[in-house]
């Protein structure tokens, strides 16, 4: 699990699962690029990363904008000269029943959850192809595998991310680049804390282990996929859901 000297870019890492992944990668030796649309959140996590003895930079780039993504990549190259690990984690929800969902709700979720991953992967893949190595990890969701009432946009975006993962793995594998997805289930985050008690209880009843997961549960799998022990794993979707989806 030694990632010493490697550089990891984690999108949407100012809080929640993204923050946990960034700190876990740092804990295993990686230097970090903390990306978040909220600049102050990115700076806080970058400071936490530096407290672990790693180098870190905070970048408040809009990852749905191709020019902004390229500017971010250029700034990372100026600072570190490389990107070894990309974690596409940025994501939002805008829940509504399909017949009540607005075009704006659909577009916002697909843009941040799927388009951003495409843009970041495209930009970073060019660097990894030259280096003939790299790890790309997409944070999907179990609802991308099963669907979920009230989340047509979110489940579609995460299902698309699974398909993007498999295609990327096929296109880049011959150059030593792996691409895998992690599909969390019911994880304790600010997003899930906002759910009504009835909705939380309903979700927990579907989990054989009987509890919600922690952000560190997802982060541990991401670290494994980023490390040398996962060098022969690509195009896979690993669920971290307490058995919710089997």
PDB file of C-alpha atoms in Angstrom:
ATOM      1  CA  UNK A   1       0.000   0.000   0.000  1.00  0.00           C
ATOM      2  CA  UNK A   2       3.062   2.247  -0.235  1.00  0.00           C
ATOM      3  CA  UNK A   3       2.263   5.331  -2.324  1.00  0.00           C
ATOM      4  CA  UNK A   4       5.343   7.338  -1.378  1.00  0.00           C
ATOM      5  CA  UNK A   5       6.272   9.951  -3.953  1.00  0.00           C
ATOM      6  CA  UNK A   6       3.078   9.582  -5.947  1.00  0.00           C
ATOM      7  CA  UNK A   7       0.695  12.450  -6.671  1.00  0.00           C
ATOM      8  CA  UNK A   8      -3.058  11.986  -6.323  1.00  0.00           C
ATOM      9  CA  UNK A   9      -5.786  14.317  -7.546  1.00  0.00           C
ATOM     10  CA  UNK A  10      -9.130  13.861  -5.767  1.00  0.00           C
ATOM     11  CA  UNK A  11     -12.090  15.879  -7.033  1.00  0.00           C
ATOM     12  CA  UNK A  12     -14.767  17.035  -4.619  1.00  0.00           C
ATOM     13  CA  UNK A  13     -12.461  16.307  -1.696  1.00  0.00           C
ATOM     14  CA  UNK A  14     -13.372  19.238   0.525  1.00  0.00           C
ATOM     15  CA  UNK A  15     -15.625  17.032   2.648  1.00  0.00           C
ATOM     16  CA  UNK A  16     -17.235  13.617   3.042  1.00  0.00           C
ATOM     17  CA  UNK A  17     -16.006  10.623   1.094  1.00  0.00           C
ATOM     18  CA  UNK A  18     -13.610  12.704  -0.993  1.00  0.00           C
ATOM     19  CA  UNK A  19     -11.903  14.109   2.098  1.00  0.00           C
ATOM     20  CA  UNK A  20     -11.600  10.636   3.624  1.00  0.00           C
ATOM     21  CA  UNK A  21     -10.029   9.279   0.438  1.00  0.00           C
ATOM     22  CA  UNK A  22      -7.570  12.170   0.196  1.00  0.00           C
ATOM     23  CA  UNK A  23      -6.420  11.767   3.796  1.00  0.00           C
ATOM     24  CA  UNK A  24      -6.147   7.986   3.443  1.00  0.00           C
ATOM     25  CA  UNK A  25      -3.988   8.341   0.326  1.00  0.00           C
ATOM     26  CA  UNK A  26      -1.818  10.852   2.175  1.00  0.00           C
ATOM     27  CA  UNK A  27      -1.563   8.497   5.127  1.00  0.00           C
ATOM     28  CA  UNK A  28      -0.054   5.932   2.747  1.00  0.00           C
ATOM     29  CA  UNK A  29       2.517   8.330   1.367  1.00  0.00           C
ATOM     30  CA  UNK A  30       0.909  10.202  -1.536  1.00  0.00           C
ATOM     31  CA  UNK A  31       1.071  13.931  -2.087  1.00  0.00           C
ATOM     32  CA  UNK A  32      -2.364  15.418  -2.726  1.00  0.00           C
ATOM     33  CA  UNK A  33      -4.205  17.815  -4.964  1.00  0.00           C
ATOM     34  CA  UNK A  34      -7.400  18.743  -3.141  1.00  0.00           C
ATOM     35  CA  UNK A  35     -10.062  19.924  -5.558  1.00  0.00           C
ATOM     36  CA  UNK A  36     -13.366  21.371  -4.438  1.00  0.00           C
ATOM     37  CA  UNK A  37     -15.673  24.066  -5.770  1.00  0.00           C
ATOM     38  CA  UNK A  38     -15.605  25.595  -2.255  1.00  0.00           C
ATOM     39  CA  UNK A  39     -12.124  27.066  -1.986  1.00  0.00           C
ATOM     40  CA  UNK A  40     -12.066  27.270   1.822  1.00  0.00           C
ATOM     41  CA  UNK A  41     -13.007  23.588   2.184  1.00  0.00           C
ATOM     42  CA  UNK A  42     -10.190  22.591  -0.164  1.00  0.00           C
ATOM     43  CA  UNK A  43      -7.704  24.666   1.839  1.00  0.00           C
ATOM     44  CA  UNK A  44      -8.765  23.055   5.111  1.00  0.00           C
ATOM     45  CA  UNK A  45      -8.251  19.520   3.773  1.00  0.00           C
ATOM     46  CA  UNK A  46      -4.942  20.507   2.170  1.00  0.00           C
ATOM     47  CA  UNK A  47      -3.802  21.721   5.595  1.00  0.00           C
ATOM     48  CA  UNK A  48      -4.901  18.414   7.156  1.00  0.00           C
ATOM     49  CA  UNK A  49      -2.900  16.586   4.495  1.00  0.00           C
ATOM     50  CA  UNK A  50       0.209  18.610   5.285  1.00  0.00           C
ATOM     51  CA  UNK A  51      -0.215  17.741   8.970  1.00  0.00           C
ATOM     52  CA  UNK A  52       0.328  14.124   7.890  1.00  0.00           C
ATOM     53  CA  UNK A  53       3.706  15.132   6.482  1.00  0.00           C
ATOM     54  CA  UNK A  54       2.695  15.246   2.816  1.00  0.00           C
ATOM     55  CA  UNK A  55       2.733  18.014   0.268  1.00  0.00           C
ATOM     56  CA  UNK A  56      -0.657  19.326  -0.770  1.00  0.00           C
ATOM     57  CA  UNK A  57      -2.230  21.991  -2.930  1.00  0.00           C
ATOM     58  CA  UNK A  58      -5.819  23.215  -2.933  1.00  0.00           C
ATOM     59  CA  UNK A  59      -7.493  23.978  -6.262  1.00  0.00           C
ATOM     60  CA  UNK A  60     -11.010  25.452  -6.420  1.00  0.00           C
ATOM     61  CA  UNK A  61     -11.666  24.494 -10.031  1.00  0.00           C
ATOM     62  CA  UNK A  62     -15.047  23.877 -11.663  1.00  0.00           C
ATOM     63  CA  UNK A  63     -14.512  20.344 -12.984  1.00  0.00           C
ATOM     64  CA  UNK A  64     -17.504  20.636 -15.328  1.00  0.00           C
ATOM     65  CA  UNK A  65     -15.587  23.228 -17.365  1.00  0.00           C
ATOM     66  CA  UNK A  66     -12.949  21.829 -19.728  1.00  0.00           C
ATOM     67  CA  UNK A  67     -10.803  24.968 -19.673  1.00  0.00           C
ATOM     68  CA  UNK A  68     -10.855  25.041 -15.871  1.00  0.00           C
ATOM     69  CA  UNK A  69      -9.896  21.377 -15.725  1.00  0.00           C
ATOM     70  CA  UNK A  70      -6.944  21.916 -18.036  1.00  0.00           C
ATOM     71  CA  UNK A  71      -5.842  24.951 -16.023  1.00  0.00           C
ATOM     72  CA  UNK A  72      -5.966  22.804 -12.879  1.00  0.00           C
ATOM     73  CA  UNK A  73      -3.898  20.056 -14.518  1.00  0.00           C
ATOM     74  CA  UNK A  74      -1.327  22.604 -15.697  1.00  0.00           C
ATOM     75  CA  UNK A  75      -1.030  24.034 -12.186  1.00  0.00           C
ATOM     76  CA  UNK A  76      -0.507  20.535 -10.769  1.00  0.00           C
ATOM     77  CA  UNK A  77       2.237  19.848 -13.312  1.00  0.00           C
ATOM     78  CA  UNK A  78       3.913  23.138 -12.409  1.00  0.00           C
ATOM     79  CA  UNK A  79       3.923  22.109  -8.744  1.00  0.00           C
ATOM     80  CA  UNK A  80       4.499  18.355  -8.848  1.00  0.00           C
ATOM     81  CA  UNK A  81       5.385  17.486 -12.444  1.00  0.00           C
ATOM     82  CA  UNK A  82       3.147  14.396 -12.470  1.00  0.00           C
ATOM     83  CA  UNK A  83      -0.244  12.879 -11.651  1.00  0.00           C
ATOM     84  CA  UNK A  84      -0.225   9.196 -10.749  1.00  0.00           C
ATOM     85  CA  UNK A  85      -3.690   8.749  -9.266  1.00  0.00           C
ATOM     86  CA  UNK A  86      -7.012  10.335 -10.227  1.00  0.00           C
ATOM     87  CA  UNK A  87     -10.085   9.891  -8.050  1.00  0.00           C
ATOM     88  CA  UNK A  88     -13.272  11.193  -9.679  1.00  0.00           C
ATOM     89  CA  UNK A  89     -15.363  11.812  -6.596  1.00  0.00           C
ATOM     90  CA  UNK A  90     -17.163  15.133  -7.188  1.00  0.00           C
ATOM     91  CA  UNK A  91     -20.912  14.640  -7.051  1.00  0.00           C
ATOM     92  CA  UNK A  92     -24.252  16.136  -6.033  1.00  0.00           C
ATOM     93  CA  UNK A  93     -27.878  15.074  -5.686  1.00  0.00           C
ATOM     94  CA  UNK A  94     -31.011  16.883  -6.833  1.00  0.00           C
ATOM     95  CA  UNK A  95     -33.706  14.367  -5.972  1.00  0.00           C
ATOM     96  CA  UNK A  96     -37.237  14.350  -7.370  1.00  0.00           C
ATOM     97  CA  UNK A  97     -39.660  11.898  -8.892  1.00  0.00           C
ATOM     98  CA  UNK A  98     -39.080  11.488 -12.617  1.00  0.00           C
ATOM     99  CA  UNK A  99     -42.314  13.207 -13.670  1.00  0.00           C
ATOM    100  CA  UNK A 100     -41.530  16.182 -11.411  1.00  0.00           C
ATOM    101  CA  UNK A 101     -37.805  16.454 -12.148  1.00  0.00           C
ATOM    102  CA  UNK A 102     -36.792  19.637 -13.919  1.00  0.00           C
ATOM    103  CA  UNK A 103     -34.357  19.809 -16.787  1.00  0.00           C
ATOM    104  CA  UNK A 104     -32.107  21.926 -14.567  1.00  0.00           C
ATOM    105  CA  UNK A 105     -32.031  19.190 -11.895  1.00  0.00           C
ATOM    106  CA  UNK A 106     -31.194  16.577 -14.512  1.00  0.00           C
ATOM    107  CA  UNK A 107     -28.470  18.637 -16.174  1.00  0.00           C
ATOM    108  CA  UNK A 108     -26.807  19.703 -12.917  1.00  0.00           C
ATOM    109  CA  UNK A 109     -26.398  16.148 -11.647  1.00  0.00           C
ATOM    110  CA  UNK A 110     -25.279  14.665 -14.967  1.00  0.00           C
ATOM    111  CA  UNK A 111     -22.798  17.500 -15.438  1.00  0.00           C
ATOM    112  CA  UNK A 112     -21.074  17.228 -12.062  1.00  0.00           C
ATOM    113  CA  UNK A 113     -21.359  13.472 -11.544  1.00  0.00           C
ATOM    114  CA  UNK A 114     -20.544  12.261 -15.058  1.00  0.00           C
ATOM    115  CA  UNK A 115     -19.289  14.998 -17.361  1.00  0.00           C
ATOM    116  CA  UNK A 116     -16.691  16.116 -14.814  1.00  0.00           C
ATOM    117  CA  UNK A 117     -15.317  12.575 -14.577  1.00  0.00           C
ATOM    118  CA  UNK A 118     -15.056  12.442 -18.376  1.00  0.00           C
ATOM    119  CA  UNK A 119     -13.198  15.762 -18.538  1.00  0.00           C
ATOM    120  CA  UNK A 120     -10.774  14.932 -15.732  1.00  0.00           C
ATOM    121  CA  UNK A 121     -10.119  11.430 -17.054  1.00  0.00           C
ATOM    122  CA  UNK A 122      -9.491  12.746 -20.559  1.00  0.00           C
ATOM    123  CA  UNK A 123      -7.014  15.345 -19.300  1.00  0.00           C
ATOM    124  CA  UNK A 124      -5.137  13.066 -16.908  1.00  0.00           C
ATOM    125  CA  UNK A 125      -5.110  10.077 -19.268  1.00  0.00           C
ATOM    126  CA  UNK A 126      -2.820  11.958 -21.646  1.00  0.00           C
ATOM    127  CA  UNK A 127      -0.223  12.220 -18.872  1.00  0.00           C
ATOM    128  CA  UNK A 128      -0.642   8.619 -17.794  1.00  0.00           C
ATOM    129  CA  UNK A 129      -0.300   7.348 -21.369  1.00  0.00           C
ATOM    130  CA  UNK A 130       3.085   9.050 -21.636  1.00  0.00           C
ATOM    131  CA  UNK A 131       4.134   7.629 -18.269  1.00  0.00           C
ATOM    132  CA  UNK A 132       2.715   4.190 -19.190  1.00  0.00           C
ATOM    133  CA  UNK A 133       1.221   3.874 -15.721  1.00  0.00           C
ATOM    134  CA  UNK A 134      -1.582   5.291 -13.619  1.00  0.00           C
ATOM    135  CA  UNK A 135      -4.622   4.613 -11.473  1.00  0.00           C
ATOM    136  CA  UNK A 136      -8.079   6.035 -12.158  1.00  0.00           C
ATOM    137  CA  UNK A 137     -10.767   5.451  -9.537  1.00  0.00           C
ATOM    138  CA  UNK A 138     -14.367   6.545 -10.049  1.00  0.00           C
ATOM    139  CA  UNK A 139     -16.717   6.900  -7.097  1.00  0.00           C
ATOM    140  CA  UNK A 140     -20.013   5.510  -8.349  1.00  0.00           C
ATOM    141  CA  UNK A 141     -22.945   4.310  -6.201  1.00  0.00           C
ATOM    142  CA  UNK A 142     -25.013   1.196  -5.679  1.00  0.00           C
ATOM    143  CA  UNK A 143     -27.969   3.072  -7.178  1.00  0.00           C
ATOM    144  CA  UNK A 144     -26.020   3.153 -10.435  1.00  0.00           C
ATOM    145  CA  UNK A 145     -26.421  -0.637 -10.402  1.00  0.00           C
ATOM    146  CA  UNK A 146     -29.989  -0.904  -9.104  1.00  0.00           C
ATOM    147  CA  UNK A 147     -31.709   2.423  -9.773  1.00  0.00           C
ATOM    148  CA  UNK A 148     -33.598   4.243  -7.021  1.00  0.00           C
ATOM    149  CA  UNK A 149     -37.008   5.891  -6.944  1.00  0.00           C
ATOM    150  CA  UNK A 150     -36.685   9.658  -6.804  1.00  0.00           C
ATOM    151  CA  UNK A 151     -33.133   9.607  -8.162  1.00  0.00           C
ATOM    152  CA  UNK A 152     -33.439   9.173 -11.916  1.00  0.00           C
ATOM    153  CA  UNK A 153     -30.715  11.759 -12.506  1.00  0.00           C
ATOM    154  CA  UNK A 154     -28.351  10.490  -9.797  1.00  0.00           C
ATOM    155  CA  UNK A 155     -28.725   6.804 -10.676  1.00  0.00           C
ATOM    156  CA  UNK A 156     -28.315   7.561 -14.388  1.00  0.00           C
ATOM    157  CA  UNK A 157     -25.141   9.536 -13.714  1.00  0.00           C
ATOM    158  CA  UNK A 158     -23.663   6.791 -11.561  1.00  0.00           C
ATOM    159  CA  UNK A 159     -24.680   4.077 -14.023  1.00  0.00           C
ATOM    160  CA  UNK A 160     -22.978   6.119 -16.723  1.00  0.00           C
ATOM    161  CA  UNK A 161     -19.892   6.344 -14.527  1.00  0.00           C
ATOM    162  CA  UNK A 162     -19.782   2.553 -14.303  1.00  0.00           C
ATOM    163  CA  UNK A 163     -19.898   2.301 -18.106  1.00  0.00           C
ATOM    164  CA  UNK A 164     -17.235   5.009 -18.408  1.00  0.00           C
ATOM    165  CA  UNK A 165     -15.060   3.021 -15.998  1.00  0.00           C
ATOM    166  CA  UNK A 166     -15.233  -0.130 -18.100  1.00  0.00           C
ATOM    167  CA  UNK A 167     -14.591   1.686 -21.370  1.00  0.00           C
ATOM    168  CA  UNK A 168     -11.648   3.588 -19.911  1.00  0.00           C
ATOM    169  CA  UNK A 169     -10.180   0.345 -18.608  1.00  0.00           C
ATOM    170  CA  UNK A 170     -10.413  -1.209 -22.060  1.00  0.00           C
ATOM    171  CA  UNK A 171      -8.881   1.782 -23.843  1.00  0.00           C
ATOM    172  CA  UNK A 172      -5.990   2.430 -21.453  1.00  0.00           C
ATOM    173  CA  UNK A 173      -5.132  -1.004 -20.102  1.00  0.00           C
ATOM    174  CA  UNK A 174      -2.435  -1.768 -22.676  1.00  0.00           C
ATOM    175  CA  UNK A 175      -0.399   1.172 -21.328  1.00  0.00           C
ATOM    176  CA  UNK A 176      -0.397  -0.063 -17.742  1.00  0.00           C
ATOM    177  CA  UNK A 177      -3.261   2.166 -16.601  1.00  0.00           C
ATOM    178  CA  UNK A 178      -6.059   0.698 -14.497  1.00  0.00           C
ATOM    179  CA  UNK A 179      -9.533   2.143 -14.065  1.00  0.00           C
ATOM    180  CA  UNK A 180     -11.976   0.867 -11.457  1.00  0.00           C
ATOM    181  CA  UNK A 181     -15.092   2.090  -9.678  1.00  0.00           C
ATOM    182  CA  UNK A 182     -16.117   2.024  -6.041  1.00  0.00           C
ATOM    183  CA  UNK A 183     -19.877   1.911  -5.458  1.00  0.00           C
ATOM    184  CA  UNK A 184     -20.775   3.012  -1.922  1.00  0.00           C
ATOM    185  CA  UNK A 185     -24.096   2.156  -0.354  1.00  0.00           C
ATOM    186  CA  UNK A 186     -25.540   3.963   2.659  1.00  0.00           C
ATOM    187  CA  UNK A 187     -22.558   5.905   4.012  1.00  0.00           C
ATOM    188  CA  UNK A 188     -22.666   8.418   6.869  1.00  0.00           C
ATOM    189  CA  UNK A 189     -21.986  11.811   5.265  1.00  0.00           C
ATOM    190  CA  UNK A 190     -23.466  15.302   5.431  1.00  0.00           C
ATOM    191  CA  UNK A 191     -25.628  14.283   2.483  1.00  0.00           C
ATOM    192  CA  UNK A 192     -27.161  11.260   4.229  1.00  0.00           C
ATOM    193  CA  UNK A 193     -27.445  13.046   7.586  1.00  0.00           C
ATOM    194  CA  UNK A 194     -29.966  15.370   5.943  1.00  0.00           C
ATOM    195  CA  UNK A 195     -32.335  12.477   5.189  1.00  0.00           C
ATOM    196  CA  UNK A 196     -35.562  12.177   7.235  1.00  0.00           C
ATOM    197  CA  UNK A 197     -35.437   9.536   9.992  1.00  0.00           C
ATOM    198  CA  UNK A 198     -37.983   7.369   8.168  1.00  0.00           C
ATOM    199  CA  UNK A 199     -35.867   7.343   5.010  1.00  0.00           C
ATOM    200  CA  UNK A 200     -32.733   6.458   6.999  1.00  0.00           C
ATOM    201  CA  UNK A 201     -34.485   3.576   8.756  1.00  0.00           C
ATOM    202  CA  UNK A 202     -35.826   2.300   5.442  1.00  0.00           C
ATOM    203  CA  UNK A 203     -32.324   2.308   3.959  1.00  0.00           C
ATOM    204  CA  UNK A 204     -30.800   0.553   6.983  1.00  0.00           C
ATOM    205  CA  UNK A 205     -33.382  -2.240   6.783  1.00  0.00           C
ATOM    206  CA  UNK A 206     -31.870  -3.122   3.390  1.00  0.00           C
ATOM    207  CA  UNK A 207     -28.354  -3.532   4.844  1.00  0.00           C
ATOM    208  CA  UNK A 208     -27.585  -7.077   6.102  1.00  0.00           C
ATOM    209  CA  UNK A 209     -24.791  -5.756   8.346  1.00  0.00           C
ATOM    210  CA  UNK A 210     -27.404  -3.549  10.016  1.00  0.00           C
ATOM    211  CA  UNK A 211     -25.493  -0.277  10.039  1.00  0.00           C
ATOM    212  CA  UNK A 212     -24.474   2.586   7.839  1.00  0.00           C
ATOM    213  CA  UNK A 213     -20.970   2.619   6.456  1.00  0.00           C
ATOM    214  CA  UNK A 214     -18.263   5.151   7.248  1.00  0.00           C
ATOM    215  CA  UNK A 215     -16.322   7.288   4.808  1.00  0.00           C
ATOM    216  CA  UNK A 216     -13.188   5.395   5.830  1.00  0.00           C
ATOM    217  CA  UNK A 217     -14.784   2.162   4.561  1.00  0.00           C
ATOM    218  CA  UNK A 218     -14.861   3.659   1.070  1.00  0.00           C
ATOM    219  CA  UNK A 219     -11.438   5.283   1.449  1.00  0.00           C
ATOM    220  CA  UNK A 220      -9.783   1.973   2.348  1.00  0.00           C
ATOM    221  CA  UNK A 221     -10.959   0.405  -0.914  1.00  0.00           C
ATOM    222  CA  UNK A 222      -9.823   3.428  -2.925  1.00  0.00           C
ATOM    223  CA  UNK A 223      -6.355   3.207  -1.360  1.00  0.00           C
ATOM    224  CA  UNK A 224      -6.164  -0.487  -2.252  1.00  0.00           C
ATOM    225  CA  UNK A 225      -7.117   0.209  -5.868  1.00  0.00           C
ATOM    226  CA  UNK A 226      -4.519   2.988  -6.038  1.00  0.00           C
ATOM    227  CA  UNK A 227      -1.725   0.773  -4.762  1.00  0.00           C
ATOM    228  CA  UNK A 228       0.539  -1.914  -6.217  1.00  0.00           C
ATOM    229  CA  UNK A 229      -1.545  -4.759  -4.783  1.00  0.00           C
ATOM    230  CA  UNK A 230      -4.307  -3.920  -7.288  1.00  0.00           C
ATOM    231  CA  UNK A 231      -2.079  -3.821 -10.374  1.00  0.00           C
ATOM    232  CA  UNK A 232      -3.988  -6.699 -12.050  1.00  0.00           C
ATOM    233  CA  UNK A 233      -7.464  -5.348 -11.320  1.00  0.00           C
ATOM    234  CA  UNK A 234      -9.191  -3.124 -13.873  1.00  0.00           C
ATOM    235  CA  UNK A 235     -12.678  -2.446 -15.202  1.00  0.00           C
ATOM    236  CA  UNK A 236     -14.256  -3.609 -11.950  1.00  0.00           C
ATOM    237  CA  UNK A 237     -16.962  -2.177  -9.708  1.00  0.00           C
ATOM    238  CA  UNK A 238     -16.453  -2.856  -6.005  1.00  0.00           C
ATOM    239  CA  UNK A 239     -19.502  -2.274  -3.829  1.00  0.00           C
ATOM    240  CA  UNK A 240     -18.974  -0.972  -0.299  1.00  0.00           C
ATOM    241  CA  UNK A 241     -22.494  -1.328   1.029  1.00  0.00           C
ATOM    242  CA  UNK A 242     -22.734  -3.779   3.918  1.00  0.00           C
ATOM    243  CA  UNK A 243     -24.384  -6.303   1.594  1.00  0.00           C
ATOM    244  CA  UNK A 244     -27.168  -4.016   0.350  1.00  0.00           C
ATOM    245  CA  UNK A 245     -26.605  -5.150  -3.237  1.00  0.00           C
ATOM    246  CA  UNK A 246     -25.647  -8.773  -3.889  1.00  0.00           C
TER     247      UNK A 246
END
